[in-house]
PDB file of C-alpha atoms in Angstrom:
ATOM      1  CA  MET A   1      82.222  98.344 202.104  1.00 93.00           C
ATOM      2  CA  ASN A   2      84.889 100.994 201.557  1.00 96.00           C
ATOM      3  CA  ILE A   3      85.256 101.680 197.821  1.00 98.00           C
ATOM      4  CA  ILE A   4      87.577 103.750 195.643  1.00 97.00           C
ATOM      5  CA  ILE A   5      86.866 104.400 191.960  1.00 98.00           C
ATOM      6  CA  LEU A   6      89.470 104.986 189.263  1.00 97.00           C
ATOM      7  CA  THR A   7      88.048 106.479 186.083  1.00 95.00           C
ATOM      8  CA  GLN A   8      88.598 108.944 183.267  1.00 89.00           C
ATOM      9  CA  ASP A   9      87.629 112.598 183.450  1.00 86.00           C
ATOM     10  CA  GLU A  10      85.412 111.911 180.415  1.00 84.00           C
ATOM     11  CA  ASN A  11      82.060 113.619 179.966  1.00 84.00           C
ATOM     12  CA  TYR A  12      80.373 111.753 177.111  1.00 83.00           C
ATOM     13  CA  THR A  13      79.335 108.480 178.717  1.00 89.00           C
ATOM     14  CA  THR A  14      80.952 108.047 182.150  1.00 92.00           C
ATOM     15  CA  PRO A  15      78.508 110.446 183.909  1.00 92.00           C
ATOM     16  CA  PHE A  16      75.658 108.048 182.977  1.00 91.00           C
ATOM     17  CA  LEU A  17      77.382 105.148 184.706  1.00 95.00           C
ATOM     18  CA  LEU A  18      78.400 107.088 187.810  1.00 96.00           C
ATOM     19  CA  LYS A  19      74.980 108.647 188.357  1.00 94.00           C
ATOM     20  CA  LYS A  20      73.227 105.300 188.020  1.00 95.00           C
ATOM     21  CA  LEU A  21      75.797 103.606 190.243  1.00 97.00           C
ATOM     22  CA  PHE A  22      75.695 106.195 193.034  1.00 97.00           C
ATOM     23  CA  SER A  23      71.885 106.253 192.986  1.00 95.00           C
ATOM     24  CA  GLY A  24      71.776 102.481 193.481  1.00 96.00           C
ATOM     25  CA  LEU A  25      74.325 102.112 196.281  1.00 96.00           C
ATOM     26  CA  LYS A  26      73.253 100.679 199.620  1.00 93.00           C
ATOM     27  CA  LYS A  27      73.941 102.603 202.833  1.00 90.00           C
ATOM     28  CA  GLU A  28      76.732 100.236 203.803  1.00 92.00           C
ATOM     29  CA  ASP A  29      78.596 100.952 200.551  1.00 94.00           C
ATOM     30  CA  LYS A  30      80.763 104.034 200.840  1.00 94.00           C
ATOM     31  CA  ILE A  31      82.620 105.672 197.956  1.00 97.00           C
ATOM     32  CA  SER A  32      85.557 107.175 199.852  1.00 97.00           C
ATOM     33  CA  ALA A  33      87.134 108.816 196.812  1.00 97.00           C
ATOM     34  CA  VAL A  34      87.240 108.938 193.037  1.00 97.00           C
ATOM     35  CA  PHE A  35      90.581 109.345 191.306  1.00 96.00           C
ATOM     36  CA  LEU A  36      90.355 110.929 187.858  1.00 93.00           C
ATOM     37  CA  LEU A  37      92.729 110.182 185.015  1.00 88.00           C
ATOM     38  CA  ASP A  38      93.058 112.358 181.918  1.00 77.00           C
ATOM     39  CA  SER A  39      90.339 111.727 179.363  1.00 68.00           C
ATOM     40  CA  MET A  40      91.219 109.582 176.364  1.00 59.00           C
ATOM     41  CA  PRO A  41      88.745 110.561 173.630  1.00 50.00           C
ATOM     42  CA  ILE A  42      88.277 107.500 171.443  1.00 51.00           C
ATOM     43  CA  GLY A  43      91.315 105.951 173.075  1.00 47.00           C
ATOM     44  CA  ILE A  44      94.092 108.573 172.997  1.00 47.00           C
ATOM     45  CA  LYS A  45      95.069 111.175 175.576  1.00 46.00           C
ATOM     46  CA  LYS A  46      93.905 114.568 174.359  1.00 47.00           C
ATOM     47  CA  LYS A  47      96.332 116.968 175.993  1.00 48.00           C
ATOM     48  CA  SER A  48      99.338 116.892 173.685  1.00 42.00           C
ATOM     49  CA  SER A  49      99.400 118.307 170.159  1.00 42.00           C
ATOM     50  CA  SER A  50     100.930 115.057 168.874  1.00 45.00           C
ATOM     51  CA  SER A  51      98.003 113.084 170.287  1.00 60.00           C
ATOM     52  CA  ILE A  52      95.510 115.416 168.628  1.00 64.00           C
ATOM     53  CA  GLY A  53      97.437 115.037 165.392  1.00 70.00           C
ATOM     54  CA  ASN A  54      97.207 111.261 165.715  1.00 71.00           C
ATOM     55  CA  LEU A  55      93.475 111.469 166.301  1.00 71.00           C
ATOM     56  CA  ILE A  56      92.964 113.610 163.205  1.00 74.00           C
ATOM     57  CA  SER A  57      95.077 111.281 161.067  1.00 77.00           C
ATOM     58  CA  VAL A  58      92.903 108.318 162.107  1.00 78.00           C
ATOM     59  CA  PHE A  59      89.404 109.778 162.448  1.00 76.00           C
ATOM     60  CA  GLY A  60      89.600 112.864 160.235  1.00 72.00           C
ATOM     61  CA  PHE A  61      89.303 116.535 161.152  1.00 67.00           C
ATOM     62  CA  LYS A  62      85.485 116.594 161.016  1.00 70.00           C
ATOM     63  CA  HIS A  63      85.073 113.908 163.671  1.00 69.00           C
ATOM     64  CA  ILE A  64      87.678 115.346 166.018  1.00 66.00           C
ATOM     65  CA  PHE A  65      86.282 118.879 165.699  1.00 64.00           C
ATOM     66  CA  SER A  66      82.811 117.471 166.433  1.00 70.00           C
ATOM     67  CA  TYR A  67      84.145 115.614 169.463  1.00 69.00           C
ATOM     68  CA  TYR A  68      85.741 118.674 171.048  1.00 67.00           C
ATOM     69  CA  PHE A  69      82.788 120.922 170.198  1.00 66.00           C
ATOM     70  CA  ARG A  70      80.398 118.477 171.878  1.00 70.00           C
ATOM     71  CA  ASP A  71      82.734 118.169 174.867  1.00 68.00           C
ATOM     72  CA  ILE A  72      82.699 121.949 175.369  1.00 69.00           C
ATOM     73  CA  ARG A  73      78.908 121.961 175.004  1.00 68.00           C
ATOM     74  CA  LEU A  74      78.545 119.292 177.695  1.00 68.00           C
ATOM     75  CA  LYS A  75      80.706 121.308 180.074  1.00 66.00           C
ATOM     76  CA  LEU A  76      79.410 124.824 179.465  1.00 68.00           C
ATOM     77  CA  ILE A  77      75.794 124.416 178.372  1.00 58.00           C
ATOM     78  CA  LYS A  78      74.485 121.129 179.713  1.00 59.00           C
ATOM     79  CA  GLN A  79      76.912 121.056 182.649  1.00 61.00           C
ATOM     80  CA  ARG A  80      76.944 117.268 182.381  1.00 78.00           C
ATOM     81  CA  THR A  81      80.364 116.222 183.521  1.00 88.00           C
ATOM     82  CA  VAL A  82      81.984 113.589 185.699  1.00 92.00           C
ATOM     83  CA  ARG A  83      82.873 116.307 188.197  1.00 92.00           C
ATOM     84  CA  SER A  84      79.322 117.660 188.355  1.00 91.00           C
ATOM     85  CA  VAL A  85      78.021 114.168 189.195  1.00 94.00           C
ATOM     86  CA  LEU A  86      80.644 113.738 191.915  1.00 95.00           C
ATOM     87  CA  ASN A  87      79.778 117.124 193.383  1.00 94.00           C
ATOM     88  CA  ALA A  88      76.060 116.313 193.307  1.00 94.00           C
ATOM     89  CA  PHE A  89      76.673 113.167 195.373  1.00 95.00           C
ATOM     90  CA  ASN A  90      79.255 114.872 197.635  1.00 96.00           C
ATOM     91  CA  ILE A  91      81.994 112.446 196.670  1.00 96.00           C
ATOM     92  CA  PRO A  92      85.591 113.715 197.017  1.00 97.00           C
ATOM     93  CA  PHE A  93      87.749 113.398 193.937  1.00 96.00           C
ATOM     94  CA  PHE A  94      91.433 113.689 193.196  1.00 94.00           C
ATOM     95  CA  THR A  95      93.809 113.485 190.255  1.00 90.00           C
ATOM     96  CA  PHE A  96      97.057 111.581 189.974  1.00 86.00           C
ATOM     97  CA  LYS A  97     100.155 113.675 189.334  1.00 82.00           C
ATOM     98  CA  GLU A  98     102.104 110.547 188.365  1.00 87.00           C
ATOM     99  CA  SER A  99     101.501 107.021 187.083  1.00 89.00           C
ATOM    100  CA  ILE A 100      98.985 105.091 189.173  1.00 92.00           C
ATOM    101  CA  ASN A 101     101.785 102.603 189.899  1.00 93.00           C
ATOM    102  CA  SER A 102     104.171 105.230 191.298  1.00 93.00           C
ATOM    103  CA  LYS A 103     105.039 105.242 195.008  1.00 94.00           C
ATOM    104  CA  ASN A 104     103.161 108.501 195.594  1.00 93.00           C
ATOM    105  CA  SER A 105     100.017 107.276 193.839  1.00 93.00           C
ATOM    106  CA  LEU A 106     100.099 103.975 195.701  1.00 95.00           C
ATOM    107  CA  LYS A 107     100.410 105.846 198.991  1.00 95.00           C
ATOM    108  CA  GLN A 108      97.386 107.984 198.092  1.00 94.00           C
ATOM    109  CA  LEU A 109      95.338 104.855 197.525  1.00 96.00           C
ATOM    110  CA  ARG A 110      96.623 103.000 200.591  1.00 96.00           C
ATOM    111  CA  ASP A 111      95.696 105.942 202.816  1.00 96.00           C
ATOM    112  CA  PHE A 112      92.018 105.149 202.147  1.00 96.00           C
ATOM    113  CA  SER A 113      92.392 101.446 203.121  1.00 96.00           C
ATOM    114  CA  PRO A 114      89.891 100.352 200.464  1.00 97.00           C
ATOM    115  CA  ASP A 115      88.053  97.046 200.504  1.00 96.00           C
ATOM    116  CA  LEU A 116      87.538  97.349 196.750  1.00 97.00           C
ATOM    117  CA  ILE A 117      88.849  99.469 193.895  1.00 98.00           C
ATOM    118  CA  ILE A 118      86.581  99.816 190.865  1.00 98.00           C
ATOM    119  CA  SER A 119      88.253 100.668 187.575  1.00 97.00           C
ATOM    120  CA  ILE A 120      86.130 102.255 184.837  1.00 95.00           C
ATOM    121  CA  GLY A 121      87.987 103.051 181.634  1.00 88.00           C
ATOM    122  CA  THR A 122      91.382 103.092 183.346  1.00 88.00           C
ATOM    123  CA  TYR A 123      93.934 102.792 180.548  1.00 81.00           C
ATOM    124  CA  GLN A 124      97.051 102.262 182.651  1.00 85.00           C
ATOM    125  CA  ILE A 125      98.285  98.731 183.408  1.00 87.00           C
ATOM    126  CA  PHE A 126      97.829  97.563 186.998  1.00 92.00           C
ATOM    127  CA  LYS A 127     100.996  96.217 188.584  1.00 93.00           C
ATOM    128  CA  LYS A 128     101.328  93.860 191.550  1.00 94.00           C
ATOM    129  CA  ASP A 129     101.729  96.515 194.265  1.00 96.00           C
ATOM    130  CA  LEU A 130      98.575  98.288 193.116  1.00 96.00           C
ATOM    131  CA  ILE A 131      96.538  95.086 192.803  1.00 96.00           C
ATOM    132  CA  SER A 132      97.454  94.113 196.368  1.00 96.00           C
ATOM    133  CA  ILE A 133      96.093  97.307 197.963  1.00 97.00           C
ATOM    134  CA  PRO A 134      92.335  96.560 198.231  1.00 97.00           C
ATOM    135  CA  ARG A 135      91.175  93.712 200.469  1.00 95.00           C
ATOM    136  CA  ILE A 136      88.944  92.176 197.798  1.00 94.00           C
ATOM    137  CA  GLY A 137      90.794  93.317 194.692  1.00 94.00           C
ATOM    138  CA  ILE A 138      90.361  95.608 191.699  1.00 96.00           C
ATOM    139  CA  LEU A 139      87.083  95.183 189.834  1.00 97.00           C
ATOM    140  CA  ASN A 140      87.605  96.225 186.226  1.00 96.00           C
ATOM    141  CA  TYR A 141      84.838  97.262 183.824  1.00 97.00           C
ATOM    142  CA  HIS A 142      85.280  96.216 180.188  1.00 96.00           C
ATOM    143  CA  GLU A 143      82.809  96.868 177.354  1.00 95.00           C
ATOM    144  CA  ALA A 144      82.838  93.382 175.863  1.00 96.00           C
ATOM    145  CA  LEU A 145      81.930  89.804 176.621  1.00 95.00           C
ATOM    146  CA  LEU A 146      85.373  88.569 177.590  1.00 93.00           C
ATOM    147  CA  PRO A 147      87.440  86.662 176.652  1.00 92.00           C
ATOM    148  CA  ASP A 148      86.415  87.997 173.205  1.00 93.00           C
ATOM    149  CA  TYR A 149      87.168  91.603 172.297  1.00 94.00           C
ATOM    150  CA  LYS A 150      90.007  92.189 174.707  1.00 91.00           C
ATOM    151  CA  GLY A 151      91.987  95.371 174.130  1.00 89.00           C
ATOM    152  CA  LEU A 152      90.916  98.800 172.900  1.00 89.00           C
ATOM    153  CA  LEU A 153      87.535 100.157 171.766  1.00 92.00           C
ATOM    154  CA  PRO A 154      85.637  96.848 171.929  1.00 95.00           C
ATOM    155  CA  ALA A 155      82.269  98.468 171.140  1.00 96.00           C
ATOM    156  CA  PHE A 156      83.697  99.973 167.944  1.00 95.00           C
ATOM    157  CA  TRP A 157      85.032  96.603 166.822  1.00 96.00           C
ATOM    158  CA  ALA A 158      81.786  94.820 167.692  1.00 97.00           C
ATOM    159  CA  LEU A 159      79.900  97.274 165.458  1.00 96.00           C
ATOM    160  CA  LYS A 160      82.470  97.035 162.674  1.00 96.00           C
ATOM    161  CA  ASN A 161      82.330  93.245 162.760  1.00 96.00           C
ATOM    162  CA  ASN A 162      78.517  93.252 162.536  1.00 95.00           C
ATOM    163  CA  GLU A 163      78.005  91.475 165.844  1.00 96.00           C
ATOM    164  CA  GLU A 164      74.387  90.940 166.859  1.00 96.00           C
ATOM    165  CA  GLU A 165      75.082  91.316 170.566  1.00 96.00           C
ATOM    166  CA  CYS A 166      77.672  92.758 172.897  1.00 97.00           C
ATOM    167  CA  GLY A 167      77.885  93.375 176.613  1.00 97.00           C
ATOM    168  CA  ILE A 168      80.023  94.212 179.601  1.00 97.00           C
ATOM    169  CA  SER A 169      82.351  92.194 181.791  1.00 96.00           C
ATOM    170  CA  LEU A 170      83.340  92.943 185.358  1.00 96.00           C
ATOM    171  CA  PHE A 171      86.360  90.998 186.519  1.00 94.00           C
ATOM    172  CA  LEU A 172      88.933  90.950 189.281  1.00 94.00           C
ATOM    173  CA  VAL A 173      92.187  91.842 187.584  1.00 92.00           C
ATOM    174  CA  ASP A 174      95.523  90.095 187.713  1.00 88.00           C
ATOM    175  CA  GLU A 175      98.779  91.253 186.146  1.00 83.00           C
ATOM    176  CA  GLY A 176      97.697  90.290 182.622  1.00 79.00           C
ATOM    177  CA  ILE A 177      95.782  92.384 180.085  1.00 77.00           C
ATOM    178  CA  ASP A 178      92.015  91.842 180.371  1.00 77.00           C
ATOM    179  CA  THR A 179      92.586  88.668 182.355  1.00 81.00           C
ATOM    180  CA  GLY A 180      91.477  87.650 185.831  1.00 87.00           C
ATOM    181  CA  LYS A 181      88.259  86.252 187.307  1.00 90.00           C
ATOM    182  CA  ILE A 182      84.864  87.103 185.866  1.00 93.00           C
ATOM    183  CA  VAL A 183      82.445  88.369 188.533  1.00 94.00           C
ATOM    184  CA  VAL A 184      79.522  89.596 186.394  1.00 95.00           C
ATOM    185  CA  GLN A 185      78.732  89.616 182.666  1.00 95.00           C
ATOM    186  CA  LYS A 186      75.678  91.254 181.120  1.00 96.00           C
ATOM    187  CA  ARG A 187      74.569  90.930 177.505  1.00 96.00           C
ATOM    188  CA  MET A 188      72.547  93.148 175.210  1.00 97.00           C
ATOM    189  CA  LYS A 189      71.373  93.065 171.614  1.00 97.00           C
ATOM    190  CA  ILE A 190      72.964  95.704 169.419  1.00 96.00           C
ATOM    191  CA  PRO A 191      70.143  97.936 168.091  1.00 94.00           C
ATOM    192  CA  ALA A 192      70.013  98.521 164.360  1.00 92.00           C
ATOM    193  CA  ALA A 193      71.679 101.692 163.080  1.00 91.00           C
ATOM    194  CA  ILE A 194      73.013 102.649 166.506  1.00 95.00           C
ATOM    195  CA  THR A 195      76.030 104.940 166.615  1.00 94.00           C
ATOM    196  CA  HIS A 196      79.206 104.009 168.445  1.00 93.00           C
ATOM    197  CA  LEU A 197      78.648 106.769 171.022  1.00 90.00           C
ATOM    198  CA  LYS A 198      75.071 105.678 171.766  1.00 93.00           C
ATOM    199  CA  LEU A 199      76.151 102.052 172.069  1.00 96.00           C
ATOM    200  CA  VAL A 200      78.866 102.970 174.566  1.00 94.00           C
ATOM    201  CA  SER A 201      76.322 105.041 176.532  1.00 93.00           C
ATOM    202  CA  LYS A 202      73.984 102.051 176.753  1.00 95.00           C
ATOM    203  CA  LEU A 203      76.851  99.816 177.826  1.00 96.00           C
ATOM    204  CA  LYS A 204      77.844 102.268 180.561  1.00 95.00           C
ATOM    205  CA  LYS A 205      74.304 102.133 182.011  1.00 94.00           C
ATOM    206  CA  LEU A 206      74.427  98.349 181.811  1.00 96.00           C
ATOM    207  CA  GLY A 207      77.794  98.503 183.542  1.00 97.00           C
ATOM    208  CA  ALA A 208      76.312 100.373 186.508  1.00 97.00           C
ATOM    209  CA  LYS A 209      73.804  97.555 187.003  1.00 97.00           C
ATOM    210  CA  GLY A 210      76.606  95.029 186.777  1.00 97.00           C
ATOM    211  CA  ILE A 211      78.721  96.832 189.377  1.00 98.00           C
ATOM    212  CA  LEU A 212      75.808  96.941 191.815  1.00 97.00           C
ATOM    213  CA  GLU A 213      75.315  93.197 191.319  1.00 95.00           C
ATOM    214  CA  ALA A 214      79.020  92.599 191.911  1.00 96.00           C
ATOM    215  CA  LEU A 215      78.916  94.535 195.191  1.00 96.00           C
ATOM    216  CA  GLU A 216      76.121  92.304 196.461  1.00 94.00           C
ATOM    217  CA  ILE A 217      78.151  89.224 195.525  1.00 93.00           C
ATOM    218  CA  PHE A 218      81.190  90.506 197.420  1.00 93.00           C
ATOM    219  CA  LYS A 219      79.113  91.278 200.502  1.00 90.00           C
ATOM    220  CA  LYS A 220      78.020  87.640 200.716  1.00 86.00           C
ATOM    221  CA  GLY A 221      81.602  86.824 201.616  1.00 77.00           C
ATOM    222  CA  GLU A 222      84.288  84.449 200.441  1.00 66.00           C
ATOM    223  CA  PRO A 223      85.018  81.981 199.000  1.00 59.00           C
ATOM    224  CA  PHE A 224      84.119  83.389 195.588  1.00 68.00           C
ATOM    225  CA  ASN A 225      83.503  80.868 192.842  1.00 68.00           C
ATOM    226  CA  PHE A 226      84.372  83.024 189.840  1.00 79.00           C
ATOM    227  CA  VAL A 227      85.256  81.868 186.321  1.00 76.00           C
ATOM    228  CA  GLU A 228      88.923  82.348 185.442  1.00 79.00           C
ATOM    229  CA  LEU A 229      89.538  84.289 182.222  1.00 77.00           C
ATOM    230  CA  LYS A 230      91.755  82.277 179.931  1.00 69.00           C
ATOM    231  CA  GLU A 231      94.217  83.594 177.382  1.00 62.00           C
ATOM    232  CA  GLU A 232      91.981  82.477 174.506  1.00 78.00           C
ATOM    233  CA  GLY A 233      89.653  84.918 172.803  1.00 83.00           C
ATOM    234  CA  SER A 234      90.079  87.828 170.432  1.00 90.00           C
ATOM    235  CA  TYR A 235      92.172  90.946 170.950  1.00 90.00           C
ATOM    236  CA  PHE A 236      91.874  94.276 169.136  1.00 92.00           C
ATOM    237  CA  THR A 237      94.203  97.243 169.027  1.00 90.00           C
ATOM    238  CA  PHE A 238      93.514 100.874 168.178  1.00 88.00           C
ATOM    239  CA  PRO A 239      91.919 101.262 164.708  1.00 91.00           C
ATOM    240  CA  ASN A 240      93.760 102.854 161.821  1.00 91.00           C
ATOM    241  CA  ARG A 241      92.457 105.185 159.114  1.00 91.00           C
ATOM    242  CA  LYS A 242      91.518 102.253 156.873  1.00 94.00           C
ATOM    243  CA  ASP A 243      89.397 100.733 159.662  1.00 93.00           C
ATOM    244  CA  ILE A 244      87.516 104.010 160.141  1.00 92.00           C
ATOM    245  CA  LEU A 245      86.846 104.411 156.420  1.00 90.00           C
ATOM    246  CA  GLU A 246      85.552 100.816 156.206  1.00 93.00           C
ATOM    247  CA  PHE A 247      83.378 101.439 159.263  1.00 92.00           C
ATOM    248  CA  GLU A 248      81.785 104.491 157.660  1.00 91.00           C
ATOM    249  CA  ALA A 249      81.527 102.908 154.207  1.00 93.00           C
ATOM    250  CA  SER A 250      79.338 100.183 155.721  1.00 93.00           C
ATOM    251  CA  GLY A 251      76.870 102.854 156.842  1.00 92.00           C
ATOM    252  CA  LYS A 252      77.904 102.987 160.489  1.00 91.00           C
ATOM    253  CA  LYS A 253      78.500 106.204 162.424  1.00 89.00           C
ATOM    254  CA  LEU A 254      80.723 107.175 165.326  1.00 88.00           C
ATOM    255  CA  TYR A 255      78.318 109.880 166.592  1.00 84.00           C
TER     256      TYR A 255
END
């Protein structure tokens, strides 16, 4: 199977998923390329000064300083990055200069003639022309048990809402937001006193297992008897300052 991955250039948790995924691939599964999008720390692009200002206004200076300090440490000291994992497995990677739905980006993807595109933390909306490129479709990874917790930062909201369990969903996307056909779901109990970052790391490792299971399902051939995601369920947007203060006041931690 010829596979392309779309993911963020994010070094906190994505390397765990990619390393586990690549280590578990069968010989017949080939990752032709990985396309990296700009990292969105805690849900916002980090390159512009306005975005950094927005992050500070929501999470506070201490948390944002800690985030960037840890990010530098991962790159320079631990050398644990998405790019280092890709290099270790000899997987070519590229970046998009435009929107993933632009003509140039679509051409880049079509040139690989993928059977499957796997999306991990891709924050751009998939339009019809993009969805039609892979033979099987686009398999999207979401850190929640859909249809509940659609939207942004589902692990944060699950912690804030004192859920006892959470999980991951892998689904074939359509033109909606977090809608399509469920291929694999995996559940886990939320450990007591776990931080948001550690929970996301655990979910990423669970996600790698789920992706490997999904690949085996696809290789069995069509027709696929997948459950259609309905419009029902809960949806969450980006938290505001009040949400963060309530989160911390309840004794929970981001890191």
